[in-house]
Each structure stands twice: as C-alpha cells, then as structure tokens.
C-alpha cells in the first residue's frame, strides 16, 4: 500500500501537534505546517523518533501565495497530499461593542479564509487521486459564546464550508467533516484563562464541573476523532460535525 500524505495546519503545538503525531502513528507521512518552520521541529522530531516521516513547513494559512507554495512544497518533498486537517486557529476576544475591525478580520482571515485557501490548494491532489479526507476544526463556540463574535462566526462559517465541501467533492471520493471540541488544555485555553483573569487551574476546575465526563479535553482526544474521520473506513461519513466535548453540545 502506498503511504498517505497528510497536512495538518497549526501543528507546532496543541491539538495540531497531537493530530500530526496520531496520523503519523496511523502510518501517514505528515506535513507539520505552522507560521514558523522552526517551531514545527518539536512535532517533526517526535514523529521521526517514533519511526515516522514528517516535514516542517512554515506558512501563514491566511496568505494565498504562502499557502499555494506550501502545498506545492509538500507535494514535491513528501508526496501528493490527500488528507488535510484545517486546525490552525486563533482567538482575539472582546465584547462586541469593543471589538475592533482588526480583531474581527484577523480571526476570520486565519480561521475561515485559511481553511478555504488550504482546501482549494490541496483539493487538486485529492481529485486526481479520486480519494481524499478533509477535517476542519470547529469549536463549541460555533454555537455562540460571549466575547467571541469573531471566533464563533468563523467556526460556524467553517461548519457551513464543511457541508458544501462534502456536497461538491463527494463524487471524487473525498469526504469533508468537522470536529467541534469544547475545552481542550492547550496554549489557547491558557490565553482564555488569562483573558478571564483566572489561573489555568481554576478555569479547568470550573469547566470540569460543566462537562458531563467531568474532565477537560486533551489534544489526544481530538486527534483520535480526526484519526477516525480520515480513516479508510469512515468513507460513508461526510458533511458531519462531531462534538468532541465530553458530552453533547447540540
Ligand atoms: N483549545 C481548545 O479548547 C479549543 C476548543 C475548540 C476549538 N479549538 C480549535 O482547535 C484549533 C487548535 O487550537 P489549540 O488549542 O491547539 O491552539 P494553540 O494556540 O495551542 O495552537 C494553534 C496553532 O496554530 C498556529 N497558527 C495560528 N495562526 C496561524 C496561521 N495564520 N497560519 C498557520 N498557523 C497558525 C499557531 O502558531 C499554533 O501553533 C484551533 O482552530 C482552535 O480554534 C480549540
């Protein structure tokens, strides 16, 4: 069997790193893409130390030229990508009346435009191979969250984008799904704690009580769901949003 080539964006740390490592352990070669190529070294090393193949790629997913060049580089140096995980995402929280144009645009550009640019660049390899798997990382905030008008709009947009991809690309053997995590312990939720002026431990305790399984999530929880969705056997599941939230969100 030929090895599948996956791209995971925002894979220098957090959920993206966990996903890249999991897909490599599933047998895929993984392009570890993040803003700064040097930051990807840790994830790449972990994959290589376990006997896998990985490539560090520096690119800003919101920039067309960088995205196109990055995907071409993956095809040339690692192999033609047929698995794409659009995980790169940021928060710039503020209540609506205080939210600046810049906060709005930055979040929409990375979280939503970034997924569009990456998917447009990668789909040509998937259609050529008549097989592909796309997973977009949404959020519980897609359902609405205080101080996250920009972020929740980007994630709800990502869910609509996912369903359209499923309808357009299904005939090429490509599935597109989204995962919607709730609180996962990463740098992003550490920032959230800072924004709330609370210690990370206190925020974790608060969220634990609200989550049915009585714990917060870890990157590996999301990676496992993504691993399933990009697997061969998940080929009849498309256009879905799977909550990875220790309970139902919707
Ligand atoms: N942590 C959570 O609780 C949680 C919950 C729901 C959804 N999510 C989503 O999961 C994804 C990963 O979140 P995380 O918690 O691991 O965050 P994180 O901040 O730990 O990591 C995000 C990574 O994305 C990279 N990145 C940011 N902007 C980029 C850009 N323009 N181009 C390329 N890379 C870029 C960062 O450098 C970073 O390495 C995000 O889409 C986030 O919205 C996280």
PDB file of C-alpha atoms and ligand atoms in Angstrom:
ATOM      1  CA  UNK A   1       0.000   0.000   0.000  1.00  0.00           C
ATOM      2  CA  UNK A   2       1.265   3.496  -0.801  1.00  0.00           C
ATOM      3  CA  UNK A   3       1.674   5.790   2.175  1.00  0.00           C
ATOM      4  CA  UNK A   4      -0.951   8.528   2.534  1.00  0.00           C
ATOM      5  CA  UNK A   5       0.299  12.110   2.823  1.00  0.00           C
ATOM      6  CA  UNK A   6      -1.424  14.401   5.321  1.00  0.00           C
ATOM      7  CA  UNK A   7      -1.136  18.118   6.002  1.00  0.00           C
ATOM      8  CA  UNK A   8      -2.013  19.367   9.485  1.00  0.00           C
ATOM      9  CA  UNK A   9      -2.085  23.153   9.917  1.00  0.00           C
ATOM     10  CA  UNK A  10      -1.214  24.795  13.218  1.00  0.00           C
ATOM     11  CA  UNK A  11       0.709  21.641  14.113  1.00  0.00           C
ATOM     12  CA  UNK A  12       3.598  23.144  16.082  1.00  0.00           C
ATOM     13  CA  UNK A  13       1.669  22.720  19.319  1.00  0.00           C
ATOM     14  CA  UNK A  14      -1.657  21.853  20.934  1.00  0.00           C
ATOM     15  CA  UNK A  15      -4.363  19.981  19.037  1.00  0.00           C
ATOM     16  CA  UNK A  16      -2.493  20.234  15.732  1.00  0.00           C
ATOM     17  CA  UNK A  17       0.661  18.656  17.165  1.00  0.00           C
ATOM     18  CA  UNK A  18      -1.388  15.878  18.802  1.00  0.00           C
ATOM     19  CA  UNK A  19      -3.155  15.237  15.493  1.00  0.00           C
ATOM     20  CA  UNK A  20       0.047  15.194  13.427  1.00  0.00           C
ATOM     21  CA  UNK A  21       1.601  12.670  15.830  1.00  0.00           C
ATOM     22  CA  UNK A  22      -1.520  10.489  15.797  1.00  0.00           C
ATOM     23  CA  UNK A  23      -1.816  10.461  11.984  1.00  0.00           C
ATOM     24  CA  UNK A  24       1.887   9.567  11.734  1.00  0.00           C
ATOM     25  CA  UNK A  25       1.343   6.699  14.168  1.00  0.00           C
ATOM     26  CA  UNK A  26      -1.540   5.599  11.905  1.00  0.00           C
ATOM     27  CA  UNK A  27       1.064   5.269   9.112  1.00  0.00           C
ATOM     28  CA  UNK A  28       0.720   8.571   7.249  1.00  0.00           C
ATOM     29  CA  UNK A  29       3.566  10.895   6.265  1.00  0.00           C
ATOM     30  CA  UNK A  30       2.691  14.259   7.785  1.00  0.00           C
ATOM     31  CA  UNK A  31       3.427  17.845   6.783  1.00  0.00           C
ATOM     32  CA  UNK A  32       3.612  19.772  10.053  1.00  0.00           C
ATOM     33  CA  UNK A  33       2.581  23.279   8.983  1.00  0.00           C
ATOM     34  CA  UNK A  34       2.698  26.351  11.200  1.00  0.00           C
ATOM     35  CA  UNK A  35       3.578  30.058  10.997  1.00  0.00           C
ATOM     36  CA  UNK A  36       7.255  29.493  11.740  1.00  0.00           C
ATOM     37  CA  UNK A  37       9.023  26.476  10.261  1.00  0.00           C
ATOM     38  CA  UNK A  38      11.436  26.288  13.214  1.00  0.00           C
ATOM     39  CA  UNK A  39       8.516  25.944  15.632  1.00  0.00           C
ATOM     40  CA  UNK A  40       7.483  22.737  13.848  1.00  0.00           C
ATOM     41  CA  UNK A  41      10.750  20.981  14.741  1.00  0.00           C
ATOM     42  CA  UNK A  42       9.493  19.508  18.024  1.00  0.00           C
ATOM     43  CA  UNK A  43       6.474  17.804  16.419  1.00  0.00           C
ATOM     44  CA  UNK A  44       8.585  16.590  13.479  1.00  0.00           C
ATOM     45  CA  UNK A  45      11.217  15.169  15.833  1.00  0.00           C
ATOM     46  CA  UNK A  46       8.607  13.317  17.865  1.00  0.00           C
ATOM     47  CA  UNK A  47       7.216  11.738  14.684  1.00  0.00           C
ATOM     48  CA  UNK A  48      10.688  10.835  13.368  1.00  0.00           C
ATOM     49  CA  UNK A  49      11.807   9.417  16.718  1.00  0.00           C
ATOM     50  CA  UNK A  50       8.833   7.057  16.553  1.00  0.00           C
ATOM     51  CA  UNK A  51       9.916   5.925  13.071  1.00  0.00           C
ATOM     52  CA  UNK A  52       7.557   8.129  11.045  1.00  0.00           C
ATOM     53  CA  UNK A  53       8.023  10.592   8.167  1.00  0.00           C
ATOM     54  CA  UNK A  54       7.331  14.305   8.633  1.00  0.00           C
ATOM     55  CA  UNK A  55       8.172  17.642   7.034  1.00  0.00           C
ATOM     56  CA  UNK A  56       8.223  21.037   8.755  1.00  0.00           C
ATOM     57  CA  UNK A  57       6.545  23.708   6.654  1.00  0.00           C
ATOM     58  CA  UNK A  58       6.329  27.399   7.540  1.00  0.00           C
ATOM     59  CA  UNK A  59       3.307  29.275   6.156  1.00  0.00           C
ATOM     60  CA  UNK A  60       0.603  31.708   7.191  1.00  0.00           C
ATOM     61  CA  UNK A  61      -2.645  29.982   6.209  1.00  0.00           C
ATOM     62  CA  UNK A  62      -4.348  33.333   5.601  1.00  0.00           C
ATOM     63  CA  UNK A  63      -1.921  34.269   2.798  1.00  0.00           C
ATOM     64  CA  UNK A  64      -2.704  32.859  -0.660  1.00  0.00           C
ATOM     65  CA  UNK A  65       0.862  32.832  -2.009  1.00  0.00           C
ATOM     66  CA  UNK A  66       2.285  31.190   1.119  1.00  0.00           C
ATOM     67  CA  UNK A  67      -0.451  28.547   1.142  1.00  0.00           C
ATOM     68  CA  UNK A  68      -0.025  27.665  -2.527  1.00  0.00           C
ATOM     69  CA  UNK A  69       3.759  27.460  -2.167  1.00  0.00           C
ATOM     70  CA  UNK A  70       3.473  25.346   0.998  1.00  0.00           C
ATOM     71  CA  UNK A  71       1.121  22.799  -0.567  1.00  0.00           C
ATOM     72  CA  UNK A  72       3.335  22.559  -3.678  1.00  0.00           C
ATOM     73  CA  UNK A  73       6.349  22.013  -1.431  1.00  0.00           C
ATOM     74  CA  UNK A  74       4.585  19.198   0.427  1.00  0.00           C
ATOM     75  CA  UNK A  75       3.717  17.521  -2.891  1.00  0.00           C
ATOM     76  CA  UNK A  76       7.317  17.806  -4.098  1.00  0.00           C
ATOM     77  CA  UNK A  77       9.138  16.852  -0.895  1.00  0.00           C
ATOM     78  CA  UNK A  78       6.784  14.495   0.970  1.00  0.00           C
ATOM     79  CA  UNK A  79       4.259  13.372  -1.660  1.00  0.00           C
ATOM     80  CA  UNK A  80       0.892  14.471  -3.024  1.00  0.00           C
ATOM     81  CA  UNK A  81      -1.404  15.289  -0.090  1.00  0.00           C
ATOM     82  CA  UNK A  82      -4.790  13.598   0.083  1.00  0.00           C
ATOM     83  CA  UNK A  83      -5.523  14.266   3.771  1.00  0.00           C
ATOM     84  CA  UNK A  84      -5.948  17.803   5.082  1.00  0.00           C
ATOM     85  CA  UNK A  85      -6.669  18.884   8.638  1.00  0.00           C
ATOM     86  CA  UNK A  86      -7.501  22.586   8.867  1.00  0.00           C
ATOM     87  CA  UNK A  87      -6.624  23.114  12.512  1.00  0.00           C
ATOM     88  CA  UNK A  88      -4.792  26.491  12.612  1.00  0.00           C
ATOM     89  CA  UNK A  89      -6.910  28.899  14.596  1.00  0.00           C
ATOM     90  CA  UNK A  90      -6.661  31.951  16.817  1.00  0.00           C
ATOM     91  CA  UNK A  91      -8.748  33.933  19.268  1.00  0.00           C
ATOM     92  CA  UNK A  92      -8.923  37.723  19.664  1.00  0.00           C
ATOM     93  CA  UNK A  93     -11.700  38.013  22.250  1.00  0.00           C
ATOM     94  CA  UNK A  94     -13.638  41.187  23.018  1.00  0.00           C
ATOM     95  CA  UNK A  95     -17.226  42.104  23.692  1.00  0.00           C
ATOM     96  CA  UNK A  96     -18.980  43.278  20.538  1.00  0.00           C
ATOM     97  CA  UNK A  97     -19.015  46.970  21.438  1.00  0.00           C
ATOM     98  CA  UNK A  98     -15.253  46.933  21.928  1.00  0.00           C
ATOM     99  CA  UNK A  99     -14.275  44.597  19.096  1.00  0.00           C
ATOM    100  CA  UNK A 100     -12.007  46.295  16.574  1.00  0.00           C
ATOM    101  CA  UNK A 101     -12.047  45.797  12.798  1.00  0.00           C
ATOM    102  CA  UNK A 102      -8.624  44.245  13.181  1.00  0.00           C
ATOM    103  CA  UNK A 103      -9.783  41.710  15.778  1.00  0.00           C
ATOM    104  CA  UNK A 104     -12.670  40.721  13.507  1.00  0.00           C
ATOM    105  CA  UNK A 105     -10.619  40.498  10.300  1.00  0.00           C
ATOM    106  CA  UNK A 106      -7.633  38.672  11.829  1.00  0.00           C
ATOM    107  CA  UNK A 107      -9.757  35.882  13.268  1.00  0.00           C
ATOM    108  CA  UNK A 108     -11.904  35.457  10.156  1.00  0.00           C
ATOM    109  CA  UNK A 109      -8.812  35.505   7.931  1.00  0.00           C
ATOM    110  CA  UNK A 110      -6.939  32.793   9.819  1.00  0.00           C
ATOM    111  CA  UNK A 111      -9.806  30.546  10.918  1.00  0.00           C
ATOM    112  CA  UNK A 112     -12.081  30.723   7.859  1.00  0.00           C
ATOM    113  CA  UNK A 113     -10.152  32.125   4.889  1.00  0.00           C
ATOM    114  CA  UNK A 114      -7.181  29.957   5.938  1.00  0.00           C
ATOM    115  CA  UNK A 115      -9.258  26.776   5.672  1.00  0.00           C
ATOM    116  CA  UNK A 116     -10.603  27.912   2.284  1.00  0.00           C
ATOM    117  CA  UNK A 117      -7.134  28.655   0.895  1.00  0.00           C
ATOM    118  CA  UNK A 118      -5.625  25.412   2.187  1.00  0.00           C
ATOM    119  CA  UNK A 119      -8.515  23.304   0.893  1.00  0.00           C
ATOM    120  CA  UNK A 120      -8.512  24.968  -2.524  1.00  0.00           C
ATOM    121  CA  UNK A 121      -4.795  24.333  -2.857  1.00  0.00           C
ATOM    122  CA  UNK A 122      -4.939  20.700  -1.685  1.00  0.00           C
ATOM    123  CA  UNK A 123      -8.118  19.520  -3.416  1.00  0.00           C
ATOM    124  CA  UNK A 124      -6.457  19.131  -6.812  1.00  0.00           C
ATOM    125  CA  UNK A 125      -4.347  16.277  -5.457  1.00  0.00           C
ATOM    126  CA  UNK A 126      -7.365  14.640  -3.847  1.00  0.00           C
ATOM    127  CA  UNK A 127      -9.493  14.842  -7.003  1.00  0.00           C
ATOM    128  CA  UNK A 128      -6.559  13.499  -9.069  1.00  0.00           C
ATOM    129  CA  UNK A 129      -6.232  10.535  -6.682  1.00  0.00           C
ATOM    130  CA  UNK A 130     -10.041  10.128  -6.563  1.00  0.00           C
ATOM    131  CA  UNK A 131      -9.680   9.914  -2.765  1.00  0.00           C
ATOM    132  CA  UNK A 132      -9.397  12.462  -0.034  1.00  0.00           C
ATOM    133  CA  UNK A 133     -10.198  13.335   3.549  1.00  0.00           C
ATOM    134  CA  UNK A 134     -10.717  16.853   4.876  1.00  0.00           C
ATOM    135  CA  UNK A 135     -11.312  17.634   8.547  1.00  0.00           C
ATOM    136  CA  UNK A 136     -11.960  21.180   9.726  1.00  0.00           C
ATOM    137  CA  UNK A 137     -11.504  22.021  13.397  1.00  0.00           C
ATOM    138  CA  UNK A 138     -14.553  23.959  14.533  1.00  0.00           C
ATOM    139  CA  UNK A 139     -15.445  24.665  18.174  1.00  0.00           C
ATOM    140  CA  UNK A 140     -18.231  24.579  20.720  1.00  0.00           C
ATOM    141  CA  UNK A 141     -18.141  28.365  20.228  1.00  0.00           C
ATOM    142  CA  UNK A 142     -19.742  27.899  16.786  1.00  0.00           C
ATOM    143  CA  UNK A 143     -22.972  27.805  18.781  1.00  0.00           C
ATOM    144  CA  UNK A 144     -22.259  31.255  20.243  1.00  0.00           C
ATOM    145  CA  UNK A 145     -20.007  32.407  23.067  1.00  0.00           C
ATOM    146  CA  UNK A 146     -19.645  35.712  24.900  1.00  0.00           C
ATOM    147  CA  UNK A 147     -16.810  37.947  23.668  1.00  0.00           C
ATOM    148  CA  UNK A 148     -16.254  35.715  20.648  1.00  0.00           C
ATOM    149  CA  UNK A 149     -18.407  37.238  17.878  1.00  0.00           C
ATOM    150  CA  UNK A 150     -15.435  36.956  15.502  1.00  0.00           C
ATOM    151  CA  UNK A 151     -14.393  33.454  16.602  1.00  0.00           C
ATOM    152  CA  UNK A 152     -17.900  31.970  16.737  1.00  0.00           C
ATOM    153  CA  UNK A 153     -18.723  33.423  13.296  1.00  0.00           C
ATOM    154  CA  UNK A 154     -15.507  31.906  11.893  1.00  0.00           C
ATOM    155  CA  UNK A 155     -16.299  28.482  13.355  1.00  0.00           C
ATOM    156  CA  UNK A 156     -19.970  28.493  12.312  1.00  0.00           C
ATOM    157  CA  UNK A 157     -18.718  29.516   8.854  1.00  0.00           C
ATOM    158  CA  UNK A 158     -16.310  26.596   8.891  1.00  0.00           C
ATOM    159  CA  UNK A 159     -19.182  24.194   9.569  1.00  0.00           C
ATOM    160  CA  UNK A 160     -21.145  25.531   6.549  1.00  0.00           C
ATOM    161  CA  UNK A 161     -17.965  25.358   4.467  1.00  0.00           C
ATOM    162  CA  UNK A 162     -17.532  21.706   5.524  1.00  0.00           C
ATOM    163  CA  UNK A 163     -21.031  20.746   4.389  1.00  0.00           C
ATOM    164  CA  UNK A 164     -20.528  22.422   0.998  1.00  0.00           C
ATOM    165  CA  UNK A 165     -17.195  20.626   0.522  1.00  0.00           C
ATOM    166  CA  UNK A 166     -18.938  17.330   1.287  1.00  0.00           C
ATOM    167  CA  UNK A 167     -21.532  18.034  -1.422  1.00  0.00           C
ATOM    168  CA  UNK A 168     -19.094  19.317  -4.077  1.00  0.00           C
ATOM    169  CA  UNK A 169     -16.280  16.828  -3.580  1.00  0.00           C
ATOM    170  CA  UNK A 170     -18.120  13.624  -2.669  1.00  0.00           C
ATOM    171  CA  UNK A 171     -18.153  12.420  -6.265  1.00  0.00           C
ATOM    172  CA  UNK A 172     -14.340  12.397  -6.240  1.00  0.00           C
ATOM    173  CA  UNK A 173     -14.167  10.017  -3.265  1.00  0.00           C
ATOM    174  CA  UNK A 174     -13.471  12.895  -0.896  1.00  0.00           C
ATOM    175  CA  UNK A 175     -15.159  13.296   2.476  1.00  0.00           C
ATOM    176  CA  UNK A 176     -15.253  16.517   4.494  1.00  0.00           C
ATOM    177  CA  UNK A 177     -16.174  16.650   8.152  1.00  0.00           C
ATOM    178  CA  UNK A 178     -15.653  18.912  11.133  1.00  0.00           C
ATOM    179  CA  UNK A 179     -14.831  18.258  14.754  1.00  0.00           C
ATOM    180  CA  UNK A 180     -16.090  20.679  17.370  1.00  0.00           C
ATOM    181  CA  UNK A 181     -14.010  20.488  20.544  1.00  0.00           C
ATOM    182  CA  UNK A 182     -15.036  22.042  23.828  1.00  0.00           C
ATOM    183  CA  UNK A 183     -12.353  22.971  26.394  1.00  0.00           C
ATOM    184  CA  UNK A 184      -9.040  21.323  25.454  1.00  0.00           C
ATOM    185  CA  UNK A 185      -5.951  22.029  27.603  1.00  0.00           C
ATOM    186  CA  UNK A 186      -3.611  23.960  25.254  1.00  0.00           C
ATOM    187  CA  UNK A 187      -1.929  27.362  24.931  1.00  0.00           C
ATOM    188  CA  UNK A 188      -5.219  28.694  23.555  1.00  0.00           C
ATOM    189  CA  UNK A 189      -7.153  27.858  26.726  1.00  0.00           C
ATOM    190  CA  UNK A 190      -4.224  29.217  28.790  1.00  0.00           C
ATOM    191  CA  UNK A 191      -4.802  32.531  26.971  1.00  0.00           C
ATOM    192  CA  UNK A 192      -8.515  32.218  27.682  1.00  0.00           C
ATOM    193  CA  UNK A 193      -7.710  31.866  31.391  1.00  0.00           C
ATOM    194  CA  UNK A 194      -5.540  34.984  31.213  1.00  0.00           C
ATOM    195  CA  UNK A 195      -8.347  36.906  29.481  1.00  0.00           C
ATOM    196  CA  UNK A 196     -10.697  35.855  32.309  1.00  0.00           C
ATOM    197  CA  UNK A 197      -8.010  36.951  34.838  1.00  0.00           C
ATOM    198  CA  UNK A 198      -8.122  33.461  36.386  1.00  0.00           C
ATOM    199  CA  UNK A 199      -5.410  30.850  36.940  1.00  0.00           C
ATOM    200  CA  UNK A 200      -5.405  27.992  34.427  1.00  0.00           C
ATOM    201  CA  UNK A 201      -6.098  25.517  37.268  1.00  0.00           C
ATOM    202  CA  UNK A 202      -9.182  27.470  38.386  1.00  0.00           C
ATOM    203  CA  UNK A 203     -10.525  27.656  34.835  1.00  0.00           C
ATOM    204  CA  UNK A 204     -10.015  23.890  34.423  1.00  0.00           C
ATOM    205  CA  UNK A 205     -11.904  23.264  37.707  1.00  0.00           C
ATOM    206  CA  UNK A 206     -14.783  25.495  36.550  1.00  0.00           C
ATOM    207  CA  UNK A 207     -15.100  23.790  33.162  1.00  0.00           C
ATOM    208  CA  UNK A 208     -14.733  20.270  34.619  1.00  0.00           C
ATOM    209  CA  UNK A 209     -17.916  20.751  36.612  1.00  0.00           C
ATOM    210  CA  UNK A 210     -19.890  21.696  33.486  1.00  0.00           C
ATOM    211  CA  UNK A 211     -18.657  18.802  31.316  1.00  0.00           C
ATOM    212  CA  UNK A 212     -20.616  15.508  31.612  1.00  0.00           C
ATOM    213  CA  UNK A 213     -17.472  13.305  31.714  1.00  0.00           C
ATOM    214  CA  UNK A 214     -16.125  15.600  34.477  1.00  0.00           C
ATOM    215  CA  UNK A 215     -12.793  16.431  32.904  1.00  0.00           C
ATOM    216  CA  UNK A 216     -11.438  18.832  30.316  1.00  0.00           C
ATOM    217  CA  UNK A 217     -10.160  17.510  26.992  1.00  0.00           C
ATOM    218  CA  UNK A 218      -6.592  16.852  25.876  1.00  0.00           C
ATOM    219  CA  UNK A 219      -5.183  17.230  22.332  1.00  0.00           C
ATOM    220  CA  UNK A 220      -5.173  13.422  22.018  1.00  0.00           C
ATOM    221  CA  UNK A 221      -8.985  13.372  22.459  1.00  0.00           C
ATOM    222  CA  UNK A 222      -9.427  15.496  19.328  1.00  0.00           C
ATOM    223  CA  UNK A 223      -6.640  13.688  17.460  1.00  0.00           C
ATOM    224  CA  UNK A 224      -8.433  10.369  17.978  1.00  0.00           C
ATOM    225  CA  UNK A 225     -11.670  11.684  16.429  1.00  0.00           C
ATOM    226  CA  UNK A 226      -9.759  13.136  13.480  1.00  0.00           C
ATOM    227  CA  UNK A 227      -7.851   9.873  13.018  1.00  0.00           C
ATOM    228  CA  UNK A 228     -11.187   8.077  12.702  1.00  0.00           C
ATOM    229  CA  UNK A 229     -12.632  10.611  10.241  1.00  0.00           C
ATOM    230  CA  UNK A 230      -9.608  10.398   7.907  1.00  0.00           C
ATOM    231  CA  UNK A 231      -9.523   6.593   8.012  1.00  0.00           C
ATOM    232  CA  UNK A 232     -10.485   4.410   5.065  1.00  0.00           C
ATOM    233  CA  UNK A 233     -13.478   3.019   6.931  1.00  0.00           C
ATOM    234  CA  UNK A 234     -15.052   6.440   7.504  1.00  0.00           C
ATOM    235  CA  UNK A 235     -15.722   6.909   3.780  1.00  0.00           C
ATOM    236  CA  UNK A 236     -19.519   6.985   4.169  1.00  0.00           C
ATOM    237  CA  UNK A 237     -19.450   9.780   6.770  1.00  0.00           C
ATOM    238  CA  UNK A 238     -19.348  13.233   5.208  1.00  0.00           C
ATOM    239  CA  UNK A 239     -20.624  16.714   5.956  1.00  0.00           C
ATOM    240  CA  UNK A 240     -20.871  15.963   9.679  1.00  0.00           C
ATOM    241  CA  UNK A 241     -19.844  17.934  12.725  1.00  0.00           C
ATOM    242  CA  UNK A 242     -18.689  15.690  15.576  1.00  0.00           C
ATOM    243  CA  UNK A 243     -18.640  17.266  19.015  1.00  0.00           C
ATOM    244  CA  UNK A 244     -15.502  16.305  20.945  1.00  0.00           C
ATOM    245  CA  UNK A 245     -16.735  17.762  24.144  1.00  0.00           C
ATOM    246  CA  UNK A 246     -17.215  15.119  26.839  1.00  0.00           C
ATOM    247  CA  UNK A 247     -20.944  15.405  26.239  1.00  0.00           C
ATOM    248  CA  UNK A 248     -23.398  16.726  23.665  1.00  0.00           C
ATOM    249  CA  UNK A 249     -23.172  20.354  22.573  1.00  0.00           C
ATOM    250  CA  UNK A 250     -26.171  20.399  20.264  1.00  0.00           C
TER     251      UNK A 250
HETATM  252  N1  LIG B   1      -8.183  24.529  22.934  1.00  0.00           N
HETATM  253  C1  LIG B   1      -9.499  24.478  22.886  1.00  0.00           C
HETATM  254  O1  LIG B   1     -10.177  24.408  23.915  1.00  0.00           O
HETATM  255  C2  LIG B   1     -10.223  24.505  21.571  1.00  0.00           C
HETATM  256  C3  LIG B   1     -11.601  24.311  21.595  1.00  0.00           C
HETATM  257  C4  LIG B   1     -12.297  24.328  20.396  1.00  0.00           C
HETATM  258  C5  LIG B   1     -11.633  24.520  19.198  1.00  0.00           C
HETATM  259  N2  LIG B   1     -10.283  24.711  19.200  1.00  0.00           N
HETATM  260  C6  LIG B   1      -9.632  24.917  17.911  1.00  0.00           C
HETATM  261  O2  LIG B   1      -8.603  23.975  17.757  1.00  0.00           O
HETATM  262  C7  LIG B   1      -7.589  24.510  16.909  1.00  0.00           C
HETATM  263  C8  LIG B   1      -6.245  24.367  17.605  1.00  0.00           C
HETATM  264  O3  LIG B   1      -6.309  25.051  18.844  1.00  0.00           O
HETATM  265  P1  LIG B   1      -5.231  24.891  20.003  1.00  0.00           P
HETATM  266  O4  LIG B   1      -5.983  24.982  21.271  1.00  0.00           O
HETATM  267  O5  LIG B   1      -4.355  23.738  19.742  1.00  0.00           O
HETATM  268  O6  LIG B   1      -4.456  26.284  19.799  1.00  0.00           O
HETATM  269  P2  LIG B   1      -2.939  26.695  20.013  1.00  0.00           P
HETATM  270  O7  LIG B   1      -2.967  28.180  20.123  1.00  0.00           O
HETATM  271  O8  LIG B   1      -2.310  25.884  21.084  1.00  0.00           O
HETATM  272  O9  LIG B   1      -2.281  26.274  18.616  1.00  0.00           O
HETATM  273  C9  LIG B   1      -2.689  26.859  17.405  1.00  0.00           C
HETATM  274  C10 LIG B   1      -1.563  26.752  16.397  1.00  0.00           C
HETATM  275  O10 LIG B   1      -1.991  27.406  15.186  1.00  0.00           O
HETATM  276  C11 LIG B   1      -0.907  28.177  14.700  1.00  0.00           C
HETATM  277  N3  LIG B   1      -1.372  29.279  13.870  1.00  0.00           N
HETATM  278  C12 LIG B   1      -2.009  30.402  14.266  1.00  0.00           C
HETATM  279  N4  LIG B   1      -2.221  31.219  13.238  1.00  0.00           N
HETATM  280  C13 LIG B   1      -1.716  30.591  12.137  1.00  0.00           C
HETATM  281  C14 LIG B   1      -1.618  30.947  10.775  1.00  0.00           C
HETATM  282  N5  LIG B   1      -2.082  32.115  10.310  1.00  0.00           N
HETATM  283  N6  LIG B   1      -1.025  30.074   9.922  1.00  0.00           N
HETATM  284  C15 LIG B   1      -0.525  28.904  10.372  1.00  0.00           C
HETATM  285  N7  LIG B   1      -0.595  28.524  11.664  1.00  0.00           N
HETATM  286  C16 LIG B   1      -1.174  29.358  12.528  1.00  0.00           C
HETATM  287  C17 LIG B   1      -0.210  28.687  15.958  1.00  0.00           C
HETATM  288  O11 LIG B   1       1.107  29.146  15.680  1.00  0.00           O
HETATM  289  C18 LIG B   1      -0.292  27.484  16.868  1.00  0.00           C
HETATM  290  O12 LIG B   1       0.828  26.644  16.723  1.00  0.00           O
HETATM  291  C19 LIG B   1      -7.996  25.954  16.626  1.00  0.00           C
HETATM  292  O13 LIG B   1      -8.639  26.015  15.372  1.00  0.00           O
HETATM  293  C20 LIG B   1      -8.973  26.253  17.736  1.00  0.00           C
HETATM  294  O14 LIG B   1      -9.888  27.257  17.352  1.00  0.00           O
HETATM  295  C21 LIG B   1      -9.559  24.708  20.364  1.00  0.00           C
END
